[in-house]
GROMACS .gro file of C-alpha atoms in nm:
model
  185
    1UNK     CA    1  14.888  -9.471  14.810
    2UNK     CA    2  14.759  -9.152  15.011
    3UNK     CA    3  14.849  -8.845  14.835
    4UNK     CA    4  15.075  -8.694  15.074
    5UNK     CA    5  14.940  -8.430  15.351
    6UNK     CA    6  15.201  -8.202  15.485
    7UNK     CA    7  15.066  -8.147  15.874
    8UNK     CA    8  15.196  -7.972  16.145
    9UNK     CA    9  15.127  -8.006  16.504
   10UNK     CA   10  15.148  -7.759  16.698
   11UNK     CA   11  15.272  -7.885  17.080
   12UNK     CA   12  15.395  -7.675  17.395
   13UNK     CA   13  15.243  -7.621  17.730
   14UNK     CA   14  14.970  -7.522  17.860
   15UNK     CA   15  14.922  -7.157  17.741
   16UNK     CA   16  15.239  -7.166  17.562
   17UNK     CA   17  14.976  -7.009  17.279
   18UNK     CA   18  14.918  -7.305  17.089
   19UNK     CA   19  14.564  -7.217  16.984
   20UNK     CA   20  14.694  -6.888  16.917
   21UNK     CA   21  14.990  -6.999  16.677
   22UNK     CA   22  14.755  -7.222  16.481
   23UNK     CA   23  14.506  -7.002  16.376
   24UNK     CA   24  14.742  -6.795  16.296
   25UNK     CA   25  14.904  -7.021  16.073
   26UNK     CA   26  14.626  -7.045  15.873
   27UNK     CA   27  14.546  -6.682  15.832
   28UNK     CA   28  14.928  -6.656  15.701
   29UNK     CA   29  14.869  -6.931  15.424
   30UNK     CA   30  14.567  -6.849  15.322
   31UNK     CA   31  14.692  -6.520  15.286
   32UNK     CA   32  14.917  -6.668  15.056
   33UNK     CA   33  14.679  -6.902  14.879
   34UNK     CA   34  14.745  -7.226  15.058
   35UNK     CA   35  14.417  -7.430  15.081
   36UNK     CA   36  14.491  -7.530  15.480
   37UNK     CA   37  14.273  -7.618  15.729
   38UNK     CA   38  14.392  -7.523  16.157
   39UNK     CA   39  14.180  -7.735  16.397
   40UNK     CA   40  14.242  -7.700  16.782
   41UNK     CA   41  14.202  -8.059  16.896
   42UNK     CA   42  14.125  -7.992  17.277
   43UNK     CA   43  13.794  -7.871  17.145
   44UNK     CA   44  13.713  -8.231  16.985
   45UNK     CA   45  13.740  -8.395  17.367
   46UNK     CA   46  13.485  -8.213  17.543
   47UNK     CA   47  13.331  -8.520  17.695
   48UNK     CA   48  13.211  -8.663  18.031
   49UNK     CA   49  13.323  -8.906  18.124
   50UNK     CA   50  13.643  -8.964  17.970
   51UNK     CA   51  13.669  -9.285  17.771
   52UNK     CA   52  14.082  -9.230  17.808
   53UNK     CA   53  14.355  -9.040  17.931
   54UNK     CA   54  14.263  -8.685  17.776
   55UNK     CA   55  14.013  -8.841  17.579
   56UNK     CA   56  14.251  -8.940  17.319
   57UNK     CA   57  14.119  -9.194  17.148
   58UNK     CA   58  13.798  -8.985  17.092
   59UNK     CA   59  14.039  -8.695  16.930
   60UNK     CA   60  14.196  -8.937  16.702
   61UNK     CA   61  13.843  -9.062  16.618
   62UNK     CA   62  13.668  -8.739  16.514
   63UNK     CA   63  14.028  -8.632  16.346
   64UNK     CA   64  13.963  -8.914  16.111
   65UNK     CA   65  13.611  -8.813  16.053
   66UNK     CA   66  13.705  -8.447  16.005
   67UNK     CA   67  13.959  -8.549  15.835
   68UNK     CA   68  13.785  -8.658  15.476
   69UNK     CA   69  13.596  -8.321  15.457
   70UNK     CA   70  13.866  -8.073  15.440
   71UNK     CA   71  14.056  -8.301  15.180
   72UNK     CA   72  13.677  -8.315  14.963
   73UNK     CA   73  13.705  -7.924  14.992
   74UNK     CA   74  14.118  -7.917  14.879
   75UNK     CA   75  14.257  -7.877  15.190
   76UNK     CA   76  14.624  -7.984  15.111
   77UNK     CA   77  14.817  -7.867  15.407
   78UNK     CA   78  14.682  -7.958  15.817
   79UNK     CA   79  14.776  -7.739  16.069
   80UNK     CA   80  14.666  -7.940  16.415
   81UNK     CA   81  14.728  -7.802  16.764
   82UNK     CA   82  14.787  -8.027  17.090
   83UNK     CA   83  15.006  -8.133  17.305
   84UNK     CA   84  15.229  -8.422  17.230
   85UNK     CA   85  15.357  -8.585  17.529
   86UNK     CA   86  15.416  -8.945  17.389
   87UNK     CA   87  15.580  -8.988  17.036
   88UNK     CA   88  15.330  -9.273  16.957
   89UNK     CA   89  15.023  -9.037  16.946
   90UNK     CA   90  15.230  -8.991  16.609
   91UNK     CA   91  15.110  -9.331  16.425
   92UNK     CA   92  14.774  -9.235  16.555
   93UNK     CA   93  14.765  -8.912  16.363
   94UNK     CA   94  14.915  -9.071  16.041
   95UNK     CA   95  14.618  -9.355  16.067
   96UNK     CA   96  14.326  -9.015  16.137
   97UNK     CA   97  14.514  -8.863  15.848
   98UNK     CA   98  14.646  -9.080  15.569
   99UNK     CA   99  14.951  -8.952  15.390
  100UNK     CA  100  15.046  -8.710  15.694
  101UNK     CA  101  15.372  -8.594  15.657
  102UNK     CA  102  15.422  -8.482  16.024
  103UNK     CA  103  15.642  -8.184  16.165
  104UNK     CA  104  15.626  -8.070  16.511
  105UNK     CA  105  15.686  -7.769  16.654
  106UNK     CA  106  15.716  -7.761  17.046
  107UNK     CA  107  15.622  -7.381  17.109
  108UNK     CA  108  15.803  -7.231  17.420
  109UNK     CA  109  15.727  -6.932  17.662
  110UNK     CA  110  15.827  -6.819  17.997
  111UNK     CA  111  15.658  -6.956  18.280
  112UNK     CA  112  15.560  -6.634  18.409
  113UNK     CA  113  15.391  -6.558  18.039
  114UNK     CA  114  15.225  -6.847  18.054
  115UNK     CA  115  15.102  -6.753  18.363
  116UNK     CA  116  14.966  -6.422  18.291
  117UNK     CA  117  14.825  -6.557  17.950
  118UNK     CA  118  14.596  -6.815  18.188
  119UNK     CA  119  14.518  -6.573  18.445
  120UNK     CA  120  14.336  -6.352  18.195
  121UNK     CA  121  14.156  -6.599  18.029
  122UNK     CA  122  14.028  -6.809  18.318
  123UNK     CA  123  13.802  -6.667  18.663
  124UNK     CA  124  13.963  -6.758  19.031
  125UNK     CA  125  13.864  -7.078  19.093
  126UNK     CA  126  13.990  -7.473  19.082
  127UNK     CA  127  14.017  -7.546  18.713
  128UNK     CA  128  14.269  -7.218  18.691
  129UNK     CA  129  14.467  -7.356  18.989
  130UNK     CA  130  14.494  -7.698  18.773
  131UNK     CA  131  14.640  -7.524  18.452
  132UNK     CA  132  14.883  -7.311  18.703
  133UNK     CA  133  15.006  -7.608  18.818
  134UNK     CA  134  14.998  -7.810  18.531
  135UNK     CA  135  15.189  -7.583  18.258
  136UNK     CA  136  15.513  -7.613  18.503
  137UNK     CA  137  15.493  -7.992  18.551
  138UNK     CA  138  15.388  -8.021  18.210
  139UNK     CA  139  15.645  -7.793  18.064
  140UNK     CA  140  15.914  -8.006  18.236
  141UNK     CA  141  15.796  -8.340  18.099
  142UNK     CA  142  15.803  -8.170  17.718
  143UNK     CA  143  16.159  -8.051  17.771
  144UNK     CA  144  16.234  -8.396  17.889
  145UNK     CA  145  16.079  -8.606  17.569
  146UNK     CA  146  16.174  -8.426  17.298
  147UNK     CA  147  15.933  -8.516  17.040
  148UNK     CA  148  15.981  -8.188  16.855
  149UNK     CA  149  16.141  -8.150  16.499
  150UNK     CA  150  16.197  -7.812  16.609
  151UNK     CA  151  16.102  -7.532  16.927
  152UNK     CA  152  16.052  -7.156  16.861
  153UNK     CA  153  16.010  -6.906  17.111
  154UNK     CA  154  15.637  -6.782  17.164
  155UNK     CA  155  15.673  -6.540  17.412
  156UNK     CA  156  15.617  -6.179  17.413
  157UNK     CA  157  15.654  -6.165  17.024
  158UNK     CA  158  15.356  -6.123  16.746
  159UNK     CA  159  15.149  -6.436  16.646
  160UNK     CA  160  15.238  -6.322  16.281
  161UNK     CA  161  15.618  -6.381  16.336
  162UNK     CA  162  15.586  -6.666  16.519
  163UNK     CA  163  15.366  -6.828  16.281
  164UNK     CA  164  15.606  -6.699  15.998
  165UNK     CA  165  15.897  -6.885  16.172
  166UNK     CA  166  15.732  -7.190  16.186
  167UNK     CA  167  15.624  -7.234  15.818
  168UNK     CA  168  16.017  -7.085  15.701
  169UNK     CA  169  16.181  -7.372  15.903
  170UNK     CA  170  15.911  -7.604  15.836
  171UNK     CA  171  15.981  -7.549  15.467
  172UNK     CA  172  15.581  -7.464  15.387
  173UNK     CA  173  15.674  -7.146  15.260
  174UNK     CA  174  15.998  -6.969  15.092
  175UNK     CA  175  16.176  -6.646  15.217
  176UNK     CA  176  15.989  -6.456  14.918
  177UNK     CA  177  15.629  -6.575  15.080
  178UNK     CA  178  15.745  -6.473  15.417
  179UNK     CA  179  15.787  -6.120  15.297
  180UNK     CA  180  15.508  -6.095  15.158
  181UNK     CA  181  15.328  -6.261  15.482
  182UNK     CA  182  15.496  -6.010  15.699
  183UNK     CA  183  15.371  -5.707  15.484
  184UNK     CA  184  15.002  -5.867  15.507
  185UNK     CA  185  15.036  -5.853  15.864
   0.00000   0.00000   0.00000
């Protein structure tokens, strides 16, 4: 049996901050002495061309490679961000990482956030038009699926407290940790 891995993935729209969220996840438990490990999948799809839809299959495939070498290091808790449009992307991360004991958190923002947040991080140009247009249609088809365990509000608020919020009603960490995460802050 696969010693159990308590993972969270981190879903939402695009520039619903899930990049953001995650890494700060794992600055609040290893603040508190949690051996974790926060990979942004997007960055293991970077490929031309595309072997699937998103490249998924490639994801899943260097997830499972990855995978080994934060558990040889005692990583014990996974902290994964992506989006999860279709619930059976879910057997695919417990095959990349045996024993994953998966909760998802859909994160949520305002459309016109989101829309700032991807105007300052992208020049004029066609691939910013695509994410415009995509974090509506894709924000709609989230809202639709519900494949969350649970959504918390990532709007105009610190990437501490959201990432606090998470772990609490994730059960990762107890009220006492939180504290003390907040004070760390």
């Amino acid at each position: 049996m696969p010693v159990p891995v308590p993972t969270l993935v981190i879903s939402g729209t695009v520039a619903a901050g899930k990049s953001t969220v995650a890494a700060e996840i794992n600055d609040t438990l290893a603040a508190l002495k949690v051996p974790n490990a926060a990979v942004d999948l997007d960055a293991l799809v970077w490929q031309w061309p595309s072997s699937s839809q998103w490249n998924s299959d490639l994801m899943f495939e260097n997830l499972a490679v990855l995978w080994p070498n934060y558990q040889a290091r005692g990583v014990t808790h996974l902290v994964l961000a992506r989006v999860l449009e279709d619930a059976a992307d879910l057997d695919r991360y417990r095959a990349a990482v045996p024993g994953a004991q998966i909760t998802v958190c859909r994160l949520a923002a305002q459309q016109a956030t989101r829309i700032d947040r991807l105007r300052r991080r992208m020049p004029p140009g066609p691939r910013l038009d695509w994410h415009l247009a995509r974090t509506g249609e894709l924000d709609g088809i989230l809202e639709q699926r519900t494949h969350e365990d649970f959504v918390v509000d990532n709007g105009l608020r610190p990437p501490r407290e959201v990432a606090i919020e998470i772990l609490l009603r994730a059960g990762w960490i107890s009220n006492r940790q939180a504290a003390e995460a907040a004070r760390a802050d």
